[in-house]
Coordinates of C-alpha atoms and ligand atoms in Angstrom, one line a residue:
X1 CA 36.2 142.2 -4.8
X2 CA 34.3 140.0 -7.2
X3 CA 34.7 136.4 -6.2
X4 CA 33.5 133.3 -8.1
X5 CA 33.1 130.3 -5.8
X6 CA 32.3 126.8 -7.2
X7 CA 31.1 124.0 -5.1
X8 CA 31.0 120.4 -6.3
X9 CA 28.3 117.8 -5.9
X10 CA 29.4 116.3 -2.6
X11 CA 29.8 119.8 -1.1
X12 CA 26.0 120.4 -1.5
X13 CA 24.8 116.8 -1.2
X14 CA 22.3 117.3 1.7
X15 CA 20.6 119.9 3.8
X16 CA 23.6 120.3 6.2
X17 CA 26.1 120.7 3.4
X18 CA 23.8 123.2 1.6
X19 CA 23.8 125.3 4.8
X20 CA 27.5 124.8 5.3
X21 CA 28.1 126.3 1.8
X22 CA 25.5 129.0 2.3
X23 CA 27.4 130.2 5.4
X24 CA 30.7 130.2 3.7
X25 CA 29.2 132.3 0.9
X26 CA 27.7 134.6 3.4
X27 CA 31.1 135.3 5.0
X28 CA 32.4 136.7 1.8
X29 CA 29.3 138.7 1.1
X30 CA 29.3 140.3 4.5
X31 CA 32.8 141.6 3.9
X32 CA 31.3 143.6 1.1
X33 CA 32.3 141.4 -1.8
X34 CA 30.3 140.6 -4.9
X35 CA 29.8 136.9 -4.9
X36 CA 28.9 134.6 -7.8
X37 CA 28.4 131.0 -6.9
X38 CA 28.5 128.0 -9.3
X39 CA 27.0 124.7 -8.2
X40 CA 27.0 121.1 -9.4
X41 CA 24.2 118.7 -9.0
X42 CA 23.8 117.3 -5.5
X43 CA 25.7 114.2 -4.6
X44 CA 25.3 111.4 -7.1
X45 CA 22.3 113.1 -8.9
X46 CA 24.0 113.1 -12.3
X47 CA 24.8 109.4 -12.1
X48 CA 21.3 108.6 -10.9
X49 CA 19.8 110.6 -13.8
X50 CA 22.0 108.7 -16.3
X51 CA 20.8 105.4 -14.8
X52 CA 17.2 106.5 -15.0
X53 CA 17.6 107.4 -18.7
X54 CA 19.2 104.0 -19.5
X55 CA 16.2 102.2 -17.9
X56 CA 14.0 103.9 -20.4
X57 CA 16.3 103.7 -23.4
X58 CA 19.8 102.2 -23.3
X59 CA 20.8 104.5 -26.2
X60 CA 19.2 107.8 -25.7
X61 CA 20.0 110.8 -28.0
X62 CA 22.5 113.2 -26.6
X63 CA 20.0 116.0 -26.9
X64 CA 17.5 114.4 -24.5
X65 CA 20.3 113.3 -22.2
X66 CA 21.3 117.0 -21.8
X67 CA 17.7 118.0 -21.3
X68 CA 17.6 115.5 -18.4
X69 CA 21.0 116.1 -16.9
X70 CA 20.7 119.9 -16.7
X71 CA 17.8 119.4 -14.2
X72 CA 20.4 118.3 -11.5
X73 CA 22.2 121.6 -11.4
X74 CA 18.9 123.5 -11.4
X75 CA 17.8 121.8 -8.2
X76 CA 21.0 122.8 -6.5
X77 CA 20.9 126.5 -7.3
X78 CA 17.3 126.8 -6.4
X79 CA 17.8 125.1 -3.0
X80 CA 20.9 127.2 -2.3
X81 CA 19.0 130.4 -3.1
X82 CA 16.3 129.3 -0.7
X83 CA 18.9 128.6 2.0
X84 CA 20.3 132.1 1.6
X85 CA 16.8 133.5 1.7
X86 CA 16.2 131.7 5.0
X87 CA 19.5 133.2 6.3
X88 CA 18.1 136.6 5.4
X89 CA 20.4 137.4 2.5
X90 CA 19.2 138.4 -1.0
X91 CA 20.1 135.8 -3.5
X92 CA 18.9 134.8 -7.0
X93 CA 19.5 131.5 -8.8
X94 CA 20.0 131.5 -12.6
X95 CA 20.3 128.7 -15.1
X96 CA 22.2 128.7 -18.3
X97 CA 19.3 130.1 -20.3
X98 CA 18.6 133.0 -17.9
X99 CA 22.3 134.0 -17.9
X100 CA 22.6 133.1 -21.5
X101 CA 25.7 130.9 -21.4
X102 CA 26.2 130.3 -25.1
X103 CA 27.9 127.1 -26.2
X104 CA 28.7 125.1 -29.3
X105 CA 26.0 122.8 -30.6
X106 CA 27.6 119.5 -29.6
X107 CA 25.3 117.9 -27.0
X108 CA 26.9 116.3 -24.0
X109 CA 30.3 117.8 -24.8
X110 CA 29.7 121.4 -25.7
X111 CA 32.2 124.2 -25.3
X112 CA 31.4 127.6 -23.9
X113 CA 31.6 130.3 -26.6
X114 CA 30.3 133.4 -24.9
X115 CA 28.6 134.5 -21.7
X116 CA 26.2 137.4 -21.5
X117 CA 27.2 139.2 -18.3
X118 CA 24.4 141.8 -18.2
X119 CA 21.9 139.9 -16.1
X120 CA 24.6 138.8 -13.6
X121 CA 26.0 142.3 -13.2
X122 CA 22.6 143.8 -12.7
X123 CA 21.8 141.3 -10.0
X124 CA 25.2 142.0 -8.3
X125 CA 24.5 145.8 -8.5
X126 CA 21.3 145.0 -6.7
X127 CA 23.4 143.5 -4.0
X128 CA 22.3 139.9 -4.7
X129 CA 24.4 136.8 -4.4
X130 CA 24.1 135.2 -7.8
X131 CA 23.9 131.4 -7.8
X132 CA 24.5 129.8 -11.3
X133 CA 24.1 126.3 -12.6
X134 CA 27.4 124.7 -13.5
X135 CA 27.9 122.2 -16.3
X136 CA 25.2 123.5 -18.7
X137 CA 24.8 125.9 -21.6
X138 CA 22.5 126.8 -24.4
X139 CA 23.2 126.3 -28.1
X140 CA 22.1 128.2 -31.2
X141 CA 19.0 126.1 -31.4
X142 CA 18.0 127.3 -27.9
X143 CA 18.6 123.8 -26.6
X144 CA 20.3 122.9 -23.4
X145 CA 23.8 121.5 -23.7
X146 CA 26.2 120.1 -21.2
X147 CA 30.0 120.5 -21.0
X148 CA 31.0 116.9 -20.3
X149 CA 31.2 115.2 -16.9
X150 CA 32.8 117.4 -14.3
X151 CA 32.1 120.5 -16.4
X152 CA 31.0 122.8 -13.6
X153 CA 34.6 123.7 -13.0
X154 CA 34.7 125.0 -16.5
X155 CA 31.5 127.1 -15.9
X156 CA 33.2 128.7 -12.9
X157 CA 36.4 129.6 -14.8
X158 CA 34.5 130.9 -17.8
X159 CA 32.4 133.1 -15.5
X160 CA 35.5 134.3 -13.7
X161 CA 37.1 135.3 -17.0
X162 CA 34.0 136.9 -18.4
X163 CA 33.3 138.9 -15.2
X164 CA 37.0 139.7 -14.7
X165 CA 36.7 138.3 -11.2
X166 CA 39.4 138.9 -8.6
X167 CA 39.3 135.3 -7.4
X168 CA 38.1 131.9 -8.6
X169 CA 37.8 129.3 -5.9
X170 CA 37.0 125.7 -6.6
X171 CA 35.7 124.0 -3.5
X172 CA 35.6 120.2 -3.4
X173 CA 35.7 117.2 -1.1
X174 CA 39.6 117.0 -0.8
X175 CA 41.9 119.8 0.4
X176 CA 43.5 120.5 -3.0
X177 CA 45.4 118.9 -5.8
X178 CA 47.6 116.0 -4.6
X179 CA 50.4 114.1 -6.1
X180 CA 47.8 111.3 -6.8
X181 CA 44.2 110.7 -6.0
X182 CA 44.3 110.7 -2.2
X183 CA 41.5 108.1 -2.1
X184 CA 43.8 105.6 -3.9
X185 CA 47.1 106.7 -2.5
X186 CA 46.5 107.7 1.1
X187 CA 50.0 109.2 1.6
X188 CA 49.8 111.4 -1.5
X189 CA 51.1 114.9 -0.8
X190 CA 49.0 118.1 -1.2
X191 CA 50.7 120.5 -3.7
X192 CA 51.0 124.1 -2.6
X193 CA 50.9 125.1 -6.3
X194 CA 50.9 123.6 -9.7
X195 CA 51.4 125.1 -13.2
X196 CA 48.5 125.3 -15.7
X197 CA 50.4 123.0 -18.1
X198 CA 50.9 120.2 -15.5
X199 CA 47.4 120.6 -14.1
X200 CA 46.0 120.4 -17.6
X201 CA 47.8 117.1 -18.3
X202 CA 46.8 115.6 -14.9
X203 CA 43.2 116.6 -15.5
X204 CA 43.1 115.3 -19.1
X205 CA 44.7 112.1 -17.9
X206 CA 42.1 111.4 -15.3
X207 CA 42.7 113.4 -12.2
X208 CA 39.1 114.5 -12.0
X209 CA 39.7 117.1 -9.2
X210 CA 39.5 119.7 -12.1
X211 CA 37.7 119.4 -15.4
X212 CA 40.5 119.7 -18.1
X213 CA 38.7 122.4 -20.0
X214 CA 38.6 124.6 -16.9
X215 CA 42.3 124.5 -16.8
X216 CA 42.6 125.2 -20.5
X217 CA 40.4 128.3 -20.1
X218 CA 42.2 129.4 -16.9
X219 CA 45.5 129.4 -18.8
X220 CA 44.0 131.2 -21.8
X221 CA 42.5 134.0 -19.8
X222 CA 45.1 133.9 -17.0
X223 CA 42.6 133.1 -14.3
X224 CA 44.4 132.1 -11.2
X225 CA 42.6 129.2 -9.5
X226 CA 42.6 127.9 -6.0
X227 CA 41.4 124.4 -5.3
X228 CA 40.3 123.8 -1.7
X229 CA 38.0 121.9 0.7
X230 CA 34.5 123.0 1.3
X231 CA 34.5 121.1 4.6
X232 CA 37.9 121.8 6.2
X233 CA 39.5 125.2 6.5
X234 CA 43.0 124.7 5.1
X235 CA 45.2 126.2 2.4
X236 CA 44.4 124.7 -0.9
X237 CA 46.4 124.4 -4.1
X238 CA 47.0 127.4 -6.4
X239 CA 46.9 126.7 -10.1
X240 CA 48.8 129.3 -12.1
X241 CA 51.2 130.0 -15.0
X242 CA 54.6 129.8 -13.3
X243 CA 55.2 128.1 -10.0
X244 CA 57.8 129.4 -7.7
X245 CA 58.7 126.1 -6.1
X246 CA 61.6 124.3 -7.8
X247 CA 60.4 122.3 -10.8
X248 CA 59.8 118.7 -9.6
X249 CA 60.8 115.9 -11.9
X250 CA 57.3 114.5 -11.6
X251 CA 54.4 116.4 -10.0
X252 CA 51.8 113.7 -10.0
X253 CA 50.3 110.4 -11.1
X254 CA 46.9 110.2 -12.7
X255 CA 44.7 107.2 -13.5
X256 CA 41.7 106.9 -15.8
X257 CA 39.4 103.9 -15.9
X258 CA 37.1 105.5 -18.3
X259 CA 39.0 104.3 -21.4
X260 CA 38.4 101.7 -24.0
X261 CA 40.7 100.2 -26.6
X262 CA 39.4 99.8 -30.1
X263 CA 41.3 97.9 -32.8
X264 CA 40.7 97.8 -36.5
X265 CA 42.2 94.6 -37.7
X266 CA 43.6 93.8 -41.1
X267 CA 43.5 97.1 -42.9
X268 CA 45.5 97.6 -46.1
X269 CA 49.1 98.7 -45.4
X270 CA 48.9 101.7 -47.7
X271 CA 48.7 105.5 -47.5
X272 CA 45.5 107.2 -46.4
X273 CA 44.0 104.5 -44.2
X274 CA 44.8 106.3 -40.9
X275 CA 43.6 109.5 -42.4
X276 CA 40.2 108.0 -43.4
X277 CA 39.7 106.3 -40.0
X278 CA 40.5 109.3 -37.8
X279 CA 38.8 111.9 -39.9
X280 CA 35.7 109.7 -39.8
X281 CA 35.8 109.7 -36.0
X282 CA 36.6 113.4 -35.8
X283 CA 33.7 114.2 -38.0
X284 CA 31.5 112.4 -35.4
X285 CA 33.1 114.4 -32.6
X286 CA 34.8 111.4 -31.1
X287 CA 38.2 112.2 -29.5
X288 CA 40.9 109.7 -29.9
X289 CA 43.7 109.3 -27.4
X290 CA 46.6 106.8 -27.7
X291 CA 47.1 105.5 -31.2
X292 CA 49.2 102.4 -32.1
X293 CA 49.8 101.0 -35.5
X294 CA 51.2 97.5 -35.9
X295 CA 54.0 96.8 -38.3
X296 CA 52.6 95.7 -41.7
X297 CA 52.7 92.0 -42.7
X298 CA 51.4 90.5 -45.9
X299 CA 50.2 93.9 -47.0
X300 CA 47.9 94.5 -44.0
X301 CA 48.3 96.0 -40.6
X302 CA 46.2 96.7 -37.4
X303 CA 45.4 100.2 -36.0
X304 CA 44.4 100.4 -32.4
X305 CA 43.5 103.5 -30.4
X306 CA 41.7 104.4 -27.1
X307 CA 38.6 106.5 -26.7
X308 CA 36.7 107.6 -23.6
X309 CA 34.4 104.6 -22.7
X310 CA 31.2 106.6 -23.3
X311 CA 32.1 106.9 -26.9
X312 CA 33.2 103.3 -27.6
X313 CA 29.9 101.9 -28.7
X314 CA 29.4 104.8 -31.1
X315 CA 32.9 104.6 -32.4
X316 CA 32.5 100.8 -33.1
X317 CA 29.2 101.4 -34.9
X318 CA 30.7 104.1 -37.1
X319 CA 33.7 102.0 -38.0
X320 CA 31.7 98.9 -38.7
X321 CA 29.4 100.9 -41.0
X322 CA 32.5 102.0 -43.0
X323 CA 34.6 98.9 -42.7
X324 CA 34.8 98.2 -46.4
X325 CA 35.9 101.8 -47.2
X326 CA 38.6 101.4 -44.5
X327 CA 39.6 98.0 -46.0
X328 CA 39.4 96.5 -42.5
X329 CA 38.5 92.9 -41.6
X330 CA 37.0 93.4 -38.1
X331 CA 36.7 95.8 -35.1
X332 CA 37.4 94.6 -31.6
X333 CA 36.6 96.5 -28.4
X334 CA 38.3 96.0 -25.1
X335 CA 36.8 97.9 -22.2
X336 CA 38.6 96.5 -19.2
X337 CA 41.6 98.7 -19.6
X338 CA 42.9 101.8 -17.8
X339 CA 45.5 104.5 -18.3
X340 CA 48.1 105.4 -15.7
X341 CA 50.2 108.5 -16.3
X342 CA 53.0 110.4 -14.7
X343 CA 53.1 114.2 -15.3
X344 CA 56.0 116.6 -14.7
X345 CA 57.5 119.7 -16.3
X346 CA 60.9 118.5 -15.1
X347 CA 60.7 115.5 -17.4
X348 CA 61.7 117.5 -20.4
X349 CA 65.3 117.5 -19.3
X350 CA 65.6 114.2 -17.5
X351 CA 66.0 110.9 -19.4
X352 CA 65.3 108.4 -16.7
X353 CA 61.6 108.9 -16.1
X354 CA 60.2 106.3 -18.4
X355 CA 62.6 103.7 -17.1
X356 CA 61.7 104.4 -13.5
X357 CA 58.0 104.1 -14.3
X358 CA 58.3 100.9 -16.3
X359 CA 60.5 99.3 -13.7
X360 CA 57.9 100.1 -11.0
X361 CA 55.3 98.4 -13.1
X362 CA 57.6 95.4 -13.8
X363 CA 58.3 95.0 -10.1
X364 CA 54.5 95.0 -9.4
X365 CA 54.0 92.4 -12.2
X366 CA 51.9 94.7 -14.3
X367 CA 51.9 94.3 -18.1
X368 CA 51.9 97.4 -20.3
X369 CA 49.6 97.2 -23.4
X370 CA 50.3 100.6 -25.0
X371 CA 52.6 103.6 -24.3
X372 CA 52.3 107.2 -25.2
X373 CA 54.6 110.1 -24.3
X374 CA 54.8 113.9 -24.6
X375 CA 57.2 116.4 -23.3
X376 CA 55.7 116.4 -19.9
X377 CA 53.9 113.1 -19.5
X378 CA 54.2 109.3 -20.0
X379 CA 51.0 107.3 -20.2
X380 CA 50.7 103.5 -20.2
X381 CA 47.6 101.4 -20.9
X382 CA 47.1 98.5 -18.5
X383 CA 44.5 96.1 -17.3
X384 CA 41.8 97.9 -15.4
X385 CA 42.1 95.5 -12.4
X386 CA 45.7 96.7 -11.9
X387 CA 45.0 100.4 -11.9
X388 CA 45.2 101.1 -8.2
X389 CA 48.2 99.0 -7.6
X390 CA 50.0 100.6 -10.6
X391 CA 49.2 104.1 -9.3
X392 CA 50.5 103.2 -5.9
X393 CA 53.7 101.6 -7.3
X394 CA 54.5 104.5 -9.6
X395 CA 53.8 107.1 -6.9
X396 CA 56.1 105.2 -4.6
X397 CA 58.9 104.9 -7.3
X398 CA 59.0 108.6 -7.8
X399 CA 59.1 109.2 -4.0
X400 CA 56.1 111.5 -4.1
X401 CA 54.7 110.6 -0.7
X402 CA 54.1 113.0 2.1
X403 CA 57.2 113.2 4.3
Ligands
ADP501 P1 33.5 117.8 -7.2 O1 32.2 117.2 -7.1 O2 33.8 118.7 -6.1 O3 33.7 118.5 -8.5 P2 35.1 115.6 -8.0 O4 34.6 114.3 -7.5 O5 34.8 116.0 -9.4 O6 34.6 116.7 -7.0 O7 36.7 115.7 -7.8 C1 37.2 115.5 -6.6 C2 37.8 114.1 -6.5 O8 38.9 114.0 -7.4 C3 38.4 113.8 -5.2 O9 37.5 113.3 -4.3 C4 39.5 112.8 -5.5 O10 39.1 111.4 -5.2 C5 39.7 112.9 -7.0 N1 41.1 113.1 -7.4 C6 41.7 112.4 -8.4 N2 42.9 112.8 -8.6 C7 43.2 113.8 -7.7 C8 44.3 114.5 -7.3 N3 45.5 114.4 -8.0 N4 44.2 115.4 -6.3 C9 43.0 115.6 -5.6 N5 41.9 114.8 -5.9 C10 42.0 113.9 -6.9
LIG502 N1 27.0 117.3 -12.3 C1 28.0 117.1 -13.4 C2 28.7 115.8 -13.2 O1 28.4 115.0 -12.3 C3 28.9 118.3 -13.5 C4 29.9 118.4 -12.3 O2 29.8 117.8 -11.3 O3 30.9 119.2 -12.5 O4 29.5 115.5 -14.1
MG503 MG1 34.2 117.7 -10.4

């Protein structure tokens, strides 16, 4: 069997954890499996590197940011290979360059295009355990890129697909995918399995247990994932196309504080304004989430939308530079907002979900600023200070708690 095992930052945070992981890898290897390991940067390394960068330059270029952040993963893989050497097992660490993990050019948010598998298969044939840096790639300029925060999951799934692995295991610091973040909702229930579509929505809406693109790739290449704890031996959650359990009305609640609302005030109420605004942002690789347009009055209207907070300053700057062309009066930015969402495939055929969610928020005295819905999710934008309370209230209202 060829197994891809990914371990997140907290799973390799210190010496003990590194050895804990090394021993788990060893078990599979000793059974005669080929083992490919993907690692994230240790503990809070990525956050610390970002803080370090901001000390030097509050607005560093994304290229140099990627150059810096990729060092975190390189430390992890080298240390893991050393631990395995110490345990007497042949291992080799490889970074994105050595593998040749080709991505698009967009720094800090690149997508994997193609992975050269030759080096990896040669090392596996030589009976080595192959330890690969997560989160990073190389673009056509031979520069390092990164896949966005949490991107190591995506590296693991892309490798599993490229190598036609028999299993792809994502080890983390919780026991699987829960009905809500177990750190916010202590009685959240661990799911035995979840469909790609529901997991993709949860991940996109802030459940950072899996990087959303990893789920997208898993669905595309039909890679069955299992999410499980690196510390506790317990069944995890299987992520796959069709789940056998009865479709739940709602499978989970997700929250995302990393969101900012931007409003462009007083634009002309005429055709083409929304097109100009959003194509401008798209051209600059800024993803827009919830969009709300006010009703026109006196020939003008306001357009507001949310973006991931990391892109807010850039979005504001771009819009301000084009304010005249967009016929706008001013741009406002509100960062103390958060999204709370419910996700469930069963929603498609059940009318009461929105009402239940809004009632729960009303009972908790929480005001809704924006609403967005799709077939399998409802998202509300609220004040950031209310986010945990809202998550708990909504989780409670749908009776998702552990029995
Ligand atoms: P890793 O470093 O292993 O990649 P992450 O911190 O990226 O770990 O993701 C795991 C964290 O995701 C958990 O510690 C948990 O707080 C959070 N989380 C958010 N939503 C969920 C959920 N629905 N189920 C499980 N964990 C969740
Ligand atoms: N180290 C990166 C991050 O903190 C990638 C990851 O953990 O998946 O975002
Ligand atoms: Mg992660």
